[in-house]
Tab-separated table of C-alpha atoms and ligand atoms in Angstrom:
chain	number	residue	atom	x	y	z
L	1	UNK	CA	0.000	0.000	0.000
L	2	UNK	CA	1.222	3.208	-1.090
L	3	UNK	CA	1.670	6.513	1.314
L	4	UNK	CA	1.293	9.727	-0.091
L	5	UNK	CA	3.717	12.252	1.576
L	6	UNK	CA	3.042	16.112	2.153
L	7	UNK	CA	2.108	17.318	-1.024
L	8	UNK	CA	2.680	20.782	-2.061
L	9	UNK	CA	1.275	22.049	-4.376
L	10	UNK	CA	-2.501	23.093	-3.924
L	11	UNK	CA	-3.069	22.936	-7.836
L	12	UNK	CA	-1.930	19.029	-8.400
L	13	UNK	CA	-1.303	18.269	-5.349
L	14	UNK	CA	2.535	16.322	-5.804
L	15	UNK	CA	4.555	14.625	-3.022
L	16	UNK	CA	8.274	15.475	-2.579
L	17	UNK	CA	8.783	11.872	-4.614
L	18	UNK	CA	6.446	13.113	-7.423
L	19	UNK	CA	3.758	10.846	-5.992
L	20	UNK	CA	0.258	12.216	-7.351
L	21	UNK	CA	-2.331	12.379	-4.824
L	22	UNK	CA	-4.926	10.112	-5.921
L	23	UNK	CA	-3.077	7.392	-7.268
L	24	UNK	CA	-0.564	7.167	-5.253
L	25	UNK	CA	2.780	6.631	-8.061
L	26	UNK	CA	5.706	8.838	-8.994
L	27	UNK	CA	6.601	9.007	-12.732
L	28	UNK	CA	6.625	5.988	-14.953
L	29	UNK	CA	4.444	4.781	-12.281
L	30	UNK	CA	1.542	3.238	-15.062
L	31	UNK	CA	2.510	1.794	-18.161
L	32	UNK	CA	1.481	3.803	-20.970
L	33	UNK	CA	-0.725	1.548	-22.122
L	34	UNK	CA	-3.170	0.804	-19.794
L	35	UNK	CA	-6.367	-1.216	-19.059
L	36	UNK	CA	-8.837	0.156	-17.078
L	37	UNK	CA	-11.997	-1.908	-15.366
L	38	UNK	CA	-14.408	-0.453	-12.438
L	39	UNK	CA	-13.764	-3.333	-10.025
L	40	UNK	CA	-11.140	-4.564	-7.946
L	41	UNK	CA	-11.256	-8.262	-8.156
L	42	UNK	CA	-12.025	-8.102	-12.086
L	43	UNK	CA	-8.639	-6.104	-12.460
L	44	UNK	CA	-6.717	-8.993	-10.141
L	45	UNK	CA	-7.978	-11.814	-11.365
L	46	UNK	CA	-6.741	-10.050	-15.084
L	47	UNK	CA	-3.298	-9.031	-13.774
L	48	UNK	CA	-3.463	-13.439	-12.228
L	49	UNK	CA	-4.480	-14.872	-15.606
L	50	UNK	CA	-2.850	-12.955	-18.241
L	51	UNK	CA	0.034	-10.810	-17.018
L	52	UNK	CA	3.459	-12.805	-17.793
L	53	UNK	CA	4.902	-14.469	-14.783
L	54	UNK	CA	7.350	-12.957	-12.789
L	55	UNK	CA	6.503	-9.634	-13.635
L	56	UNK	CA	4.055	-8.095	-12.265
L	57	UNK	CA	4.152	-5.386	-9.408
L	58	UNK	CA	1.223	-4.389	-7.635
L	59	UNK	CA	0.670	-0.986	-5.885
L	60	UNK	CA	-3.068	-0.163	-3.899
L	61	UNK	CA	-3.674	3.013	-2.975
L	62	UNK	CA	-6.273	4.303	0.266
L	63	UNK	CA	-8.785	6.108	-2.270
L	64	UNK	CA	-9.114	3.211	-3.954
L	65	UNK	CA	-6.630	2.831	-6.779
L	66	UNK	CA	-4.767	-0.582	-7.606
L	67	UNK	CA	-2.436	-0.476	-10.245
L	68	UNK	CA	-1.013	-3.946	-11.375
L	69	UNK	CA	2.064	-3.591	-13.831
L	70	UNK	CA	3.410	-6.005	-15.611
L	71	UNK	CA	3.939	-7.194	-19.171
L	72	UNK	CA	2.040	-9.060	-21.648
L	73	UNK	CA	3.538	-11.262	-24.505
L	74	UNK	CA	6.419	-8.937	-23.583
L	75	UNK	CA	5.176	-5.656	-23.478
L	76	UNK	CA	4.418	-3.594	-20.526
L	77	UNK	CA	1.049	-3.034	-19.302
L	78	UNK	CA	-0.932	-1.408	-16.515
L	79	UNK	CA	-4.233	-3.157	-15.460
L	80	UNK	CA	-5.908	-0.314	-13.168
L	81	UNK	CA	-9.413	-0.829	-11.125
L	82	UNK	CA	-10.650	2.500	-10.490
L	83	UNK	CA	-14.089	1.629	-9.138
L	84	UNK	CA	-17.180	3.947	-9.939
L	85	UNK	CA	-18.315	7.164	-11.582
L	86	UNK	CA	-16.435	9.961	-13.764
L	87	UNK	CA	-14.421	11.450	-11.272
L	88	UNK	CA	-11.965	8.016	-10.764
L	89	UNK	CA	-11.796	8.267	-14.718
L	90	UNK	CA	-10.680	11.781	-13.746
L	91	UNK	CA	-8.238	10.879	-11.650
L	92	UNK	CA	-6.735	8.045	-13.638
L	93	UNK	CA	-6.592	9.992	-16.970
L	94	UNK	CA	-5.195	13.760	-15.040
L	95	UNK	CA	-2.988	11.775	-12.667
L	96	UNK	CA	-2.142	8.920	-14.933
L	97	UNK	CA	-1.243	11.419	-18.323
L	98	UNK	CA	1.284	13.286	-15.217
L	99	UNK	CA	3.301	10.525	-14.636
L	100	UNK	CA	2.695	8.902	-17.847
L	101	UNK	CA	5.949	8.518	-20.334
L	102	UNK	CA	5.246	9.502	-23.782
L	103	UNK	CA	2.242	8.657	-25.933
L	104	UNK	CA	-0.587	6.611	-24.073
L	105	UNK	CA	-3.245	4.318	-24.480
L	106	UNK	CA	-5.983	3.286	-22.562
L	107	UNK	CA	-8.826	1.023	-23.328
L	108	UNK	CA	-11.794	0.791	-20.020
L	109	UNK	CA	-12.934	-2.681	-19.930
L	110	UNK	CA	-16.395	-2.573	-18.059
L	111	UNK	CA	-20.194	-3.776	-17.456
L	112	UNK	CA	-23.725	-1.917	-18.763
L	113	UNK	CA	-26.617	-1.784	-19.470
L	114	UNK	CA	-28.207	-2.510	-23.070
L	115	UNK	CA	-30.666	-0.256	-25.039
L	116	UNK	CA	-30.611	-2.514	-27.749
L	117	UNK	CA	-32.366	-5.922	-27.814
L	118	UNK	CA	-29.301	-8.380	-28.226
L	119	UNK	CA	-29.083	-11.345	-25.483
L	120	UNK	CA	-27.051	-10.571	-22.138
L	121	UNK	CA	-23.252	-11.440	-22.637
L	122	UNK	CA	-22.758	-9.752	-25.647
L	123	UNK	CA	-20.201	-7.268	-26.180
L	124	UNK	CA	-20.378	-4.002	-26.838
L	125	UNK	CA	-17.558	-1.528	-28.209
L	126	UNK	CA	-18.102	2.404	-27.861
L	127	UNK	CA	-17.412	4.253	-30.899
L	128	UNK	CA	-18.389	7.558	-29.266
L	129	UNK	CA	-20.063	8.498	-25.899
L	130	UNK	CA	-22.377	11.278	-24.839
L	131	UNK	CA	-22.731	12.162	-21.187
L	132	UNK	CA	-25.970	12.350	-19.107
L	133	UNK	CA	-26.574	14.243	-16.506
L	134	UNK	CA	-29.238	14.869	-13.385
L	135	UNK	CA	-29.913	18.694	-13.126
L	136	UNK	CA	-31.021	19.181	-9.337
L	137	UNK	CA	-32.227	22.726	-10.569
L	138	UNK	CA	-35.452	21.505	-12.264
L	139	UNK	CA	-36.909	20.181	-8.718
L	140	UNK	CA	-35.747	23.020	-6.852
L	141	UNK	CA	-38.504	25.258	-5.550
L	142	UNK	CA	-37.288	28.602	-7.544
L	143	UNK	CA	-36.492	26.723	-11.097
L	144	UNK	CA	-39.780	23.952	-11.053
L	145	UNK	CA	-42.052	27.467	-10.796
L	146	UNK	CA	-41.114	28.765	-14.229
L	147	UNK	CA	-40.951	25.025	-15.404
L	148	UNK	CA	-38.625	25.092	-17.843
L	149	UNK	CA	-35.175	22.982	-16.680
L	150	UNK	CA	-35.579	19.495	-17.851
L	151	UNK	CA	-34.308	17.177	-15.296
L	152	UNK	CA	-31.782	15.206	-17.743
L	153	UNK	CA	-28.888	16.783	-19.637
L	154	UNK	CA	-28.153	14.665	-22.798
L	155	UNK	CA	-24.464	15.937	-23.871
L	156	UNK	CA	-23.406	15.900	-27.646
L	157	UNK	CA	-20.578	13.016	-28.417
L	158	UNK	CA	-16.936	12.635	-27.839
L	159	UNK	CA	-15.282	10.127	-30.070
L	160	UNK	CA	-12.345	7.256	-28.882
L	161	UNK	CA	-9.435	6.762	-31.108
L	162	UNK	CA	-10.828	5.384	-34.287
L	163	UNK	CA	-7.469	2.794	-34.788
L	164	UNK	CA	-7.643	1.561	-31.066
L	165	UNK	CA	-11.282	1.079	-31.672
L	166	UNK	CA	-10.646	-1.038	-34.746
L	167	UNK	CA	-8.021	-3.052	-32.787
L	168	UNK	CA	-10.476	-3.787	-30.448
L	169	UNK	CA	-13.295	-4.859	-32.437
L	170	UNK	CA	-11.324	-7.210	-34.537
L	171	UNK	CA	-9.641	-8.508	-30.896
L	172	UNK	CA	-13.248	-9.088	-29.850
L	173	UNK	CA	-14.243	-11.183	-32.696
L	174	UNK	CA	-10.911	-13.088	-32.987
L	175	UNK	CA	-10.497	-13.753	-29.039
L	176	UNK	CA	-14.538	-14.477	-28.514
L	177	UNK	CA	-15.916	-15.537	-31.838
L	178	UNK	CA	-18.706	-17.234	-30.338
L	179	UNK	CA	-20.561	-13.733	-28.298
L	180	UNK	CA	-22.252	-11.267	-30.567
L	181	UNK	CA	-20.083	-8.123	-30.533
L	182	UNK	CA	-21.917	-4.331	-31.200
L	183	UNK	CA	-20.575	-1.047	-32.251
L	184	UNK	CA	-22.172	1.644	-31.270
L	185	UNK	CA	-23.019	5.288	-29.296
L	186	UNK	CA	-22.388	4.650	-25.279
L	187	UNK	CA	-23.954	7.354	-22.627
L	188	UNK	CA	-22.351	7.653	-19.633
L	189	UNK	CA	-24.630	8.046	-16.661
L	190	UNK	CA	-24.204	10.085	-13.452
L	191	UNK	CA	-26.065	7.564	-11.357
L	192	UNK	CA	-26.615	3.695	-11.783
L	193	UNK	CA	-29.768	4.349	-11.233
L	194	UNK	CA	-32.183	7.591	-12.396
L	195	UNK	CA	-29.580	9.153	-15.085
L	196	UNK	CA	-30.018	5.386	-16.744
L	197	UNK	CA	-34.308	5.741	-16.752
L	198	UNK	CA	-34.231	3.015	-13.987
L	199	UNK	CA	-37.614	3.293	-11.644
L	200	UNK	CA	-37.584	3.640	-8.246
L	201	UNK	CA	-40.724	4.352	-6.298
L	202	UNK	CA	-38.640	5.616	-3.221
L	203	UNK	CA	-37.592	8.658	-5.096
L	204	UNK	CA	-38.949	11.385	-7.211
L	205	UNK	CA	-36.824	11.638	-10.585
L	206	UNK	CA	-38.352	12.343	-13.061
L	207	UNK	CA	-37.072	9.501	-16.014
L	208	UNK	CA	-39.923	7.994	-17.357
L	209	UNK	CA	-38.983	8.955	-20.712
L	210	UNK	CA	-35.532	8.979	-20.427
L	211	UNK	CA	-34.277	6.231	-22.280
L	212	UNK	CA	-36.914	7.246	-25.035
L	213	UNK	CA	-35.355	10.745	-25.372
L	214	UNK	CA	-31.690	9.595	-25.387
L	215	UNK	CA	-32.961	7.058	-28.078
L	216	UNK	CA	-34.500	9.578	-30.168
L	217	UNK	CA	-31.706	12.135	-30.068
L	218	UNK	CA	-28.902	9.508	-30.690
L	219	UNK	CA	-30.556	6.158	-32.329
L	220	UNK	CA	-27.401	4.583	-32.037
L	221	UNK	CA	-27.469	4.676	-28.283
L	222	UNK	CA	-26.336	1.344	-26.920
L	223	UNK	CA	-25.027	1.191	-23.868
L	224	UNK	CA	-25.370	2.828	-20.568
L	225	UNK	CA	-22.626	2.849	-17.855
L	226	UNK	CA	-20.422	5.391	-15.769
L	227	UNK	CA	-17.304	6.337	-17.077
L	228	UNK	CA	-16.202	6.010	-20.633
L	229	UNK	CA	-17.288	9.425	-21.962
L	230	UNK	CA	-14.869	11.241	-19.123
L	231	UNK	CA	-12.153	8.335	-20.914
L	232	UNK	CA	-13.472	9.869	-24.067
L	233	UNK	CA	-13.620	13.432	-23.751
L	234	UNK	CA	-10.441	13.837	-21.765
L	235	UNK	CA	-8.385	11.922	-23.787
L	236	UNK	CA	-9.286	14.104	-26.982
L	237	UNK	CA	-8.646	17.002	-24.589
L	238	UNK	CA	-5.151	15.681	-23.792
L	239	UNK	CA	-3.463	18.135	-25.393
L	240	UNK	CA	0.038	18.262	-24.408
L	241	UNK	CA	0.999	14.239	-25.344
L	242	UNK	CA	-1.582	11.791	-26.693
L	243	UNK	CA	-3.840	9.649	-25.026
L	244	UNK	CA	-5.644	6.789	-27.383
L	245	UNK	CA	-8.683	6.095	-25.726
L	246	UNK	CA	-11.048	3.177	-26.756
L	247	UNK	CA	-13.835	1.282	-24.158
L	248	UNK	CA	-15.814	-2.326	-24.832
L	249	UNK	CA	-18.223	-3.519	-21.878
L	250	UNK	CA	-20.071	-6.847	-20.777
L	251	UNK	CA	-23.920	-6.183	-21.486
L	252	UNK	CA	-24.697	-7.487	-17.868
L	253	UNK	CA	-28.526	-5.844	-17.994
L	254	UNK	CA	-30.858	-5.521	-21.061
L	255	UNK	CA	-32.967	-2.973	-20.249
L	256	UNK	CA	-35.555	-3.932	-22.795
L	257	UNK	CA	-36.734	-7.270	-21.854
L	258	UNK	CA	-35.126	-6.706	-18.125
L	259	UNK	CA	-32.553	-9.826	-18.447
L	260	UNK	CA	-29.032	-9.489	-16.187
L	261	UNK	CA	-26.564	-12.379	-16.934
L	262	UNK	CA	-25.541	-14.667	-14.397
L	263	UNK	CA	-22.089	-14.603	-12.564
L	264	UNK	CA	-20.008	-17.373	-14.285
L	265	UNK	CA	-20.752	-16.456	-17.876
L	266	UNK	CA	-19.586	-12.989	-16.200
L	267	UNK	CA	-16.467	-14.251	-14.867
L	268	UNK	CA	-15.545	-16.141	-18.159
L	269	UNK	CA	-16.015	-13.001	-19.901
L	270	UNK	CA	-14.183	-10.431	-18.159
L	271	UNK	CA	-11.101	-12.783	-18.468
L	272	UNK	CA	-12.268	-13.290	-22.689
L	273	UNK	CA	-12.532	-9.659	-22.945
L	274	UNK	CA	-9.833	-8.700	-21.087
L	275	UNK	CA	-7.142	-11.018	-23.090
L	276	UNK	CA	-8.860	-9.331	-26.320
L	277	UNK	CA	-8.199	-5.294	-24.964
L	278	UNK	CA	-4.457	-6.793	-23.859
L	279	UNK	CA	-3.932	-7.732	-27.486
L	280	UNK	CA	-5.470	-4.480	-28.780
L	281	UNK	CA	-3.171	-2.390	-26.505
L	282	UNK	CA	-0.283	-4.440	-27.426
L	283	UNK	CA	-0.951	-3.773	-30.636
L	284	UNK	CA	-1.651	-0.370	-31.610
L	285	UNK	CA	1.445	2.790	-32.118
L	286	UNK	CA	2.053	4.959	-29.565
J	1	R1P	C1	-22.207	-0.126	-11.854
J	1	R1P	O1	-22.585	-1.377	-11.390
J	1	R1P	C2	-20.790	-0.108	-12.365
J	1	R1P	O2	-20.623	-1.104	-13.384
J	1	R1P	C3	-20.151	-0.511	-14.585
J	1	R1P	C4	-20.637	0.922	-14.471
J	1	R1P	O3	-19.976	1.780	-15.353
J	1	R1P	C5	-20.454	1.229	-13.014
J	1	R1P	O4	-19.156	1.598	-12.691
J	1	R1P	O5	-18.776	-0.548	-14.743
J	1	R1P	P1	-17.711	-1.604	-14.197
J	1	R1P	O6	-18.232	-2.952	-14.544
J	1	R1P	O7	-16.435	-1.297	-14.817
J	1	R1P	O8	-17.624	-1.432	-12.720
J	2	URA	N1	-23.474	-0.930	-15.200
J	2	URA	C1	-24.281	0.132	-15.349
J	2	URA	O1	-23.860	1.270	-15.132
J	2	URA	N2	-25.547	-0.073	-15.733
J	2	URA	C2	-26.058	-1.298	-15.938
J	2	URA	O2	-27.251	-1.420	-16.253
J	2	URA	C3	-25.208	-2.421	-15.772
J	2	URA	C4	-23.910	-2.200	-15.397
């Protein structure tokens, strides 16, 4: 476990060391090409299975961060679980791109929800994502009288790296020829639960449309999950040295006939999937 020492530096906050904050390593710290997944025993059970022997070096962090480095067929890798929500995609792209060496890419490896009517435990590969967004104002006393602030900002799309995505769709279909793979629009959801049109009696939100109005503004929409648009959009914002951003998930719900796949076809897959965004990462240019 990683200590973070005085930091100094109130706007990116930077140990004597050059440990960032957050995720607690110095420069060179991450691998620059990196695969990302929300949880913590997906990411070890990756870094047990399919990081070469003998190589890999794992560092945890007390906000949450693991990163496991190693190599794969050879080439170095960082398999990072950052758990939930935009702001830990935040942190790992800011804080990863500052002690990052050189050209990066990173490729989130996750779970979601379907729009689309194909069975649970297919795959599904983001070729842009839009963000969506609870706006407290429209149920607060001063806004809900004039009536006019919906309660769901739909954002316009950020795109991944068009190559990386390629990569990865062809890795998909070579490493899991068997699951039905789709390319589409992701949005990215502020909560697991309202911001993705779910229903929940014991709160007033608003969504009972939602998923209709996402659909008809972007008919692609596939997927919905929490952090691949902040992968997308920062990345393309990375403007000082490249980051190549792509993300796949596991359709775990289908939101249209209400399905969620069981645990071991789960299991099988993150390992599937997470061999095919190794080989995508180990092949594309930095
Ligand atoms: C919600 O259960 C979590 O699962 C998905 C969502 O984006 C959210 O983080 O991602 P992971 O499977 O990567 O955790
Ligand atoms: N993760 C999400 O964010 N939503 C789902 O429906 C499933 C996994």
């Amino acid at each position: 476990n990683t200590k973070v020492g005085n930091a100094t530096n109130a706007n990116f906050p930077v140990d004597d060391d050059g440990v960032v904050y957050h995720l607690g390593v110095a420069r060179d710290g991450l691998a620059p090409r990196v695969l990302t997944v929300g949880d913590y025993g997906r990411a070890e059970k990756l870094r047990d299975k399919l990081l070469d022997a003998n190589t890999k070096v794992t560092t945890t962090q007390h906000r949450g961060f693991h990163i496991h480095t190693g190599t794969y067929k050879g080439v170095r890798v960082s398999i990072v679980s950052i758990g939930m929500g935009t702001p830990m995609m935040d942190f790992l792209v800011r804080e990863g791109r500052f002690v990052g060496v050189g050209p990066m890419a990173i490729v989130r490896y996750g779970t979601c929800g379907s729009l689309r009517d194909v069975p649970v435990g297919s795959l599904a590969i983001a070729k842009d994502c839009v963000l969506i967004r609870r706006n407290p104002d429209h149920w607060h006393p001063a806004a809900a009288a004039a009536g006019d602030v919906k309660p769901y900002d739909i954002s316009l799309p950020w795109e991944g790296d068009s190559e990386l995505i390629s990569k990865l769709t062809d890795a998909f279909k070579t490493e899991i020829p068997d699951r039905k793979v789709i390319v589409g629009t992701n949005a990215t959801a502020d909560s697991f639960y309202s911001s993705q049109g779910r229903q929940d009696s014991n709160f007033d939100d608003h969504n009972q449309d939602l998923i209709d109005q996402i659909l008809k503004r972007y008919p692609e929409a596939s997927t919905l999950e929490m952090e691949s648009f902040q992968l997308y959009h920062m990345a393309a914002r990375s403007i000082a040295v490249p980051i190549k951003a792509a993300a796949a998930t596991i359709i775990l719900a289908n939101r249209i006939d209400n399905t969620f796949l069981d645990n071991d076809t789960k299991v099988k897959l993150e390992v599937e999937g997470g061999r095919a965004c190794l080989e995508a990462l180990i092949k594309i240019d930095l």
